[in-house]
Amino acid sequence: MPETIPQLNMLIPLYNEEDVFEELMRRLTAVMDASKLSISVIMVDDGSRDQTSILMKRQSLADARFTSVFLSRNFGHQLALTAGLSYVNASEAVLILDGDLQDPPELVEEFYEQYKLGYDVVYAVRKTRKENALKKLTYKTFYWLLKKISYLDIPLDSGDFSMVSRRVVDEMNQMGEQSRFLRGMRSWIGYQQIGVPYDRDERQAGAPKYTIGKLIELAFNGIFNFSFFPVKLITNVGLLTIVGSLIYLIMTLVKKYAFGQVPEGFTAIITVIILFGGVQLVSIGILGEYIIRIFFQVKNRPLFIVKNIIHQQQITDG
Ligand code: UDP
Ligand code: MG
């Protein structure tokens, strides 16, 4: 039997989501039944240790619109999504969303409208978050910092919840980088991108699966994959230190020859210590520049992506 190709996929990573699973299936099925679009779901089990994988299996066997992919262990959200992206079969686009219903699947129609207007990436921008104040503040600060220091224009307050076109998925699947920060890669790919504001709901059931450790790792991947700022910072602090030590030396020399009142030997030691501290920082910064270049070479991202080509064909009659 030939595989029926849906217009859209919905891609959902699941890690120990037994508490929310039933409600998730109810909402997804309702959306798909009501929609004129042909939609199929790809669920990725990220090594769950509860009943999630059994529930997924049952769902996929009962309803052909649901594909379940099971990972061999817990690889983390970004890699679960990466795995899922390699199973995308939709002809048009993919909606990426969390399994805890914080990202309402009902928005698929609204995102699709934007896609139809020619946007390859339609990303959700959180108008509001129903989370505790500390978490909100941490997120806000992180996104603000990332936007400030990144070499890319990564939009504020947008996560992985988005609809991406088939060609963007194909590009992502080509990108072999190990440390994956999908929302950054998505920005890097380009084309027309647009943000759609939405209210981020509360998790419908179960506890958050992102631990503090996993969140920090994600933040580090964002910063170190999409910013040169830390290395530039080292170099600049080094340069400032060198300049500072030289100013100190000149001031002391002026004091000595104009007023003749400086302690013997002290200046030389202080100047040399500070000066060499600066020289070492600059040296580390220079090594950093090489490491950045090796890092990008090893990542082997495409150098550019062509959107389209126009070439006037020569028409020859007869
Ligand atoms: N998730 C996953 N692997 C993990 C952690 C989370 O697949 O190691 C999934 C999780 O099941 C959910 C989504 O990623 O569908 C977002 O996780 P969570 O709701 O815990 O993140 P938060 O909303 O707190 O950022
Ligand atoms: Mg969540």
Coordinates of C-alpha atoms in Angstrom, one line a residue, residues 85-271:
L85 CA 12.6 15.8 12.2
S86 CA 14.3 12.9 10.3
Y87 CA 11.0 11.1 10.1
V88 CA 9.0 14.0 8.7
N89 CA 7.1 13.0 5.6
A90 CA 4.7 15.9 5.2
S91 CA 4.6 17.6 1.9
E92 CA 4.2 21.2 3.2
A93 CA 5.3 21.8 6.8
V94 CA 5.7 20.6 10.4
L95 CA 4.3 22.0 13.6
I96 CA 6.7 21.4 16.4
L97 CA 5.1 21.4 19.9
D98 CA 5.6 20.2 23.4
G99 CA 3.6 17.2 24.7
D100 CA 2.4 18.9 27.9
L101 CA -0.1 21.1 26.1
Q102 CA 1.7 24.3 27.0
D103 CA 1.7 24.9 23.2
P104 CA -1.9 24.6 22.0
P105 CA -2.2 22.3 19.0
E106 CA -5.3 24.3 18.0
L107 CA -3.0 27.0 16.6
V108 CA -2.1 24.8 13.7
E109 CA -4.6 26.6 11.5
E110 CA -3.4 30.0 12.3
F111 CA 0.2 29.0 11.8
Y112 CA -0.7 27.4 8.5
E113 CA -2.3 30.6 7.2
Q114 CA 1.0 32.4 7.8
Y115 CA 2.9 29.5 6.1
K116 CA 0.5 29.9 3.1
L117 CA 1.4 33.6 3.0
G118 CA 4.9 32.6 2.2
Y119 CA 6.6 32.2 5.6
D120 CA 9.0 29.3 5.9
V121 CA 9.2 29.7 9.6
V122 CA 6.2 30.7 11.8
Y123 CA 7.4 30.8 15.4
A124 CA 5.3 31.3 18.4
V125 CA 6.1 34.3 20.6
R126 CA 4.9 34.1 24.2
K127 CA 2.8 37.0 25.1
T128 CA 2.3 35.6 28.6
R129 CA 3.6 32.7 30.5
K130 CA 1.8 31.0 33.3
E131 CA 4.9 30.0 35.3
N132 CA 6.4 31.1 38.5
A133 CA 8.1 34.5 38.7
L134 CA 11.7 33.2 39.1
K135 CA 11.4 31.0 36.0
K136 CA 9.9 33.9 34.0
L137 CA 12.7 36.2 35.1
T138 CA 15.4 33.6 34.2
Y139 CA 13.9 33.1 30.8
K140 CA 13.5 36.8 30.1
T141 CA 17.1 37.5 31.1
F142 CA 18.5 34.6 29.0
Y143 CA 16.7 35.6 25.9
W144 CA 17.6 39.2 26.3
L145 CA 21.3 38.2 26.8
L146 CA 21.3 35.9 23.9
K147 CA 19.8 38.5 21.6
K148 CA 22.4 41.0 22.8
I149 CA 25.4 38.8 22.2
S150 CA 24.4 36.6 19.4
Y151 CA 25.7 37.0 15.8
L152 CA 22.2 36.1 14.7
D153 CA 18.9 37.8 15.2
I154 CA 17.3 35.2 17.5
P155 CA 13.8 36.5 18.3
L156 CA 12.9 37.2 22.0
D157 CA 10.6 34.9 23.8
S158 CA 10.3 32.2 21.2
G159 CA 11.0 28.6 21.8
D160 CA 10.7 25.5 19.7
F161 CA 7.0 25.9 19.2
S162 CA 6.8 26.7 15.5
M163 CA 5.7 25.7 12.1
V164 CA 8.6 25.1 9.7
S165 CA 8.4 24.4 6.0
R166 CA 9.5 21.2 4.4
R167 CA 12.6 22.8 2.9
V168 CA 13.6 24.2 6.3
V169 CA 13.3 20.7 7.8
D170 CA 15.5 19.3 5.0
E171 CA 18.1 21.9 5.8
M172 CA 18.0 21.2 9.5
N173 CA 18.4 17.5 8.8
Q174 CA 21.5 18.3 6.8
M175 CA 23.1 20.2 9.7
G176 CA 25.3 17.7 11.4
E177 CA 26.2 19.8 14.5
Q178 CA 26.4 17.8 17.8
S179 CA 25.3 20.4 20.2
R180 CA 21.9 21.4 18.9
F181 CA 20.0 24.6 19.7
L182 CA 17.2 24.2 17.2
R183 CA 15.7 27.6 17.6
G184 CA 19.1 29.1 16.7
M185 CA 19.5 26.8 13.8
R186 CA 16.0 27.7 12.6
S187 CA 17.0 31.4 12.7
W188 CA 20.3 30.7 10.9
I189 CA 18.5 29.0 8.0
G190 CA 16.8 32.2 7.0
Y191 CA 14.0 32.6 4.4
Q192 CA 10.9 34.6 5.6
Q193 CA 10.2 34.1 9.2
I194 CA 7.4 35.6 11.3
G195 CA 6.4 35.6 14.9
V196 CA 2.8 34.9 16.0
P197 CA 2.0 35.9 19.6
Y198 CA 0.2 33.4 21.8
D199 CA -0.6 32.8 25.5
R200 CA 1.6 29.9 26.8
D201 CA -0.6 27.7 28.8
E202 CA 0.2 25.9 32.0
R203 CA 1.4 22.3 31.8
Q204 CA -1.8 20.3 31.8
A205 CA -0.5 17.4 34.0
G206 CA 2.6 15.9 35.3
A207 CA 5.8 17.6 36.4
P208 CA 8.2 19.6 34.1
K209 CA 10.8 17.3 32.5
Y210 CA 13.4 19.9 32.0
T211 CA 15.7 19.8 35.0
I212 CA 17.8 22.8 36.0
G213 CA 20.8 20.9 34.6
K214 CA 19.1 20.4 31.2
L215 CA 18.1 24.1 31.1
I216 CA 21.6 25.3 31.8
E217 CA 22.9 23.0 29.1
L218 CA 20.4 24.4 26.6
A219 CA 21.3 27.9 27.6
F220 CA 25.1 27.1 27.1
N221 CA 24.4 25.6 23.7
G222 CA 22.5 28.8 22.7
I223 CA 25.4 31.0 23.9
F224 CA 28.4 29.0 22.7
N225 CA 26.9 28.0 19.4
F226 CA 25.5 31.3 18.4
S227 CA 27.8 33.9 20.0
F228 CA 31.5 34.8 19.8
F229 CA 31.1 37.2 22.7
P230 CA 32.8 35.2 25.4
V231 CA 36.0 34.9 23.4
K232 CA 35.9 38.6 22.4
L233 CA 35.3 39.5 26.0
I234 CA 38.5 37.7 27.1
T235 CA 40.5 39.5 24.4
N236 CA 39.1 42.9 25.3
V237 CA 39.7 42.4 29.1
G238 CA 43.3 41.5 28.2
L239 CA 43.8 44.5 26.1
L240 CA 42.3 46.8 28.8
T241 CA 44.6 45.2 31.3
I242 CA 47.7 45.9 29.2
V243 CA 46.6 49.5 28.6
G244 CA 46.0 49.8 32.4
S245 CA 49.4 48.5 33.3
L246 CA 51.1 50.9 30.8
I247 CA 49.1 53.9 32.2
Y248 CA 50.2 52.9 35.7
L249 CA 53.8 52.6 34.5
I250 CA 53.8 56.1 32.9
M251 CA 52.1 57.7 35.9
T252 CA 54.7 56.2 38.2
L253 CA 57.6 57.4 35.9
V254 CA 56.1 60.9 35.8
K255 CA 55.8 60.9 39.6
K256 CA 59.3 59.7 40.0
Y257 CA 61.0 62.2 37.7
A258 CA 58.7 65.1 38.5
F259 CA 58.5 64.6 42.3
G260 CA 61.0 61.9 43.0
Q261 CA 58.8 60.2 45.6
V262 CA 58.0 56.6 44.6
P263 CA 58.9 53.4 46.5
E264 CA 61.9 51.6 44.9
G265 CA 61.3 48.3 43.0
F266 CA 57.5 48.1 43.6
T267 CA 56.5 49.6 40.3
A268 CA 58.4 47.2 38.2
I269 CA 56.9 44.2 39.9
I270 CA 53.3 45.5 39.7
T271 CA 53.6 46.6 36.1

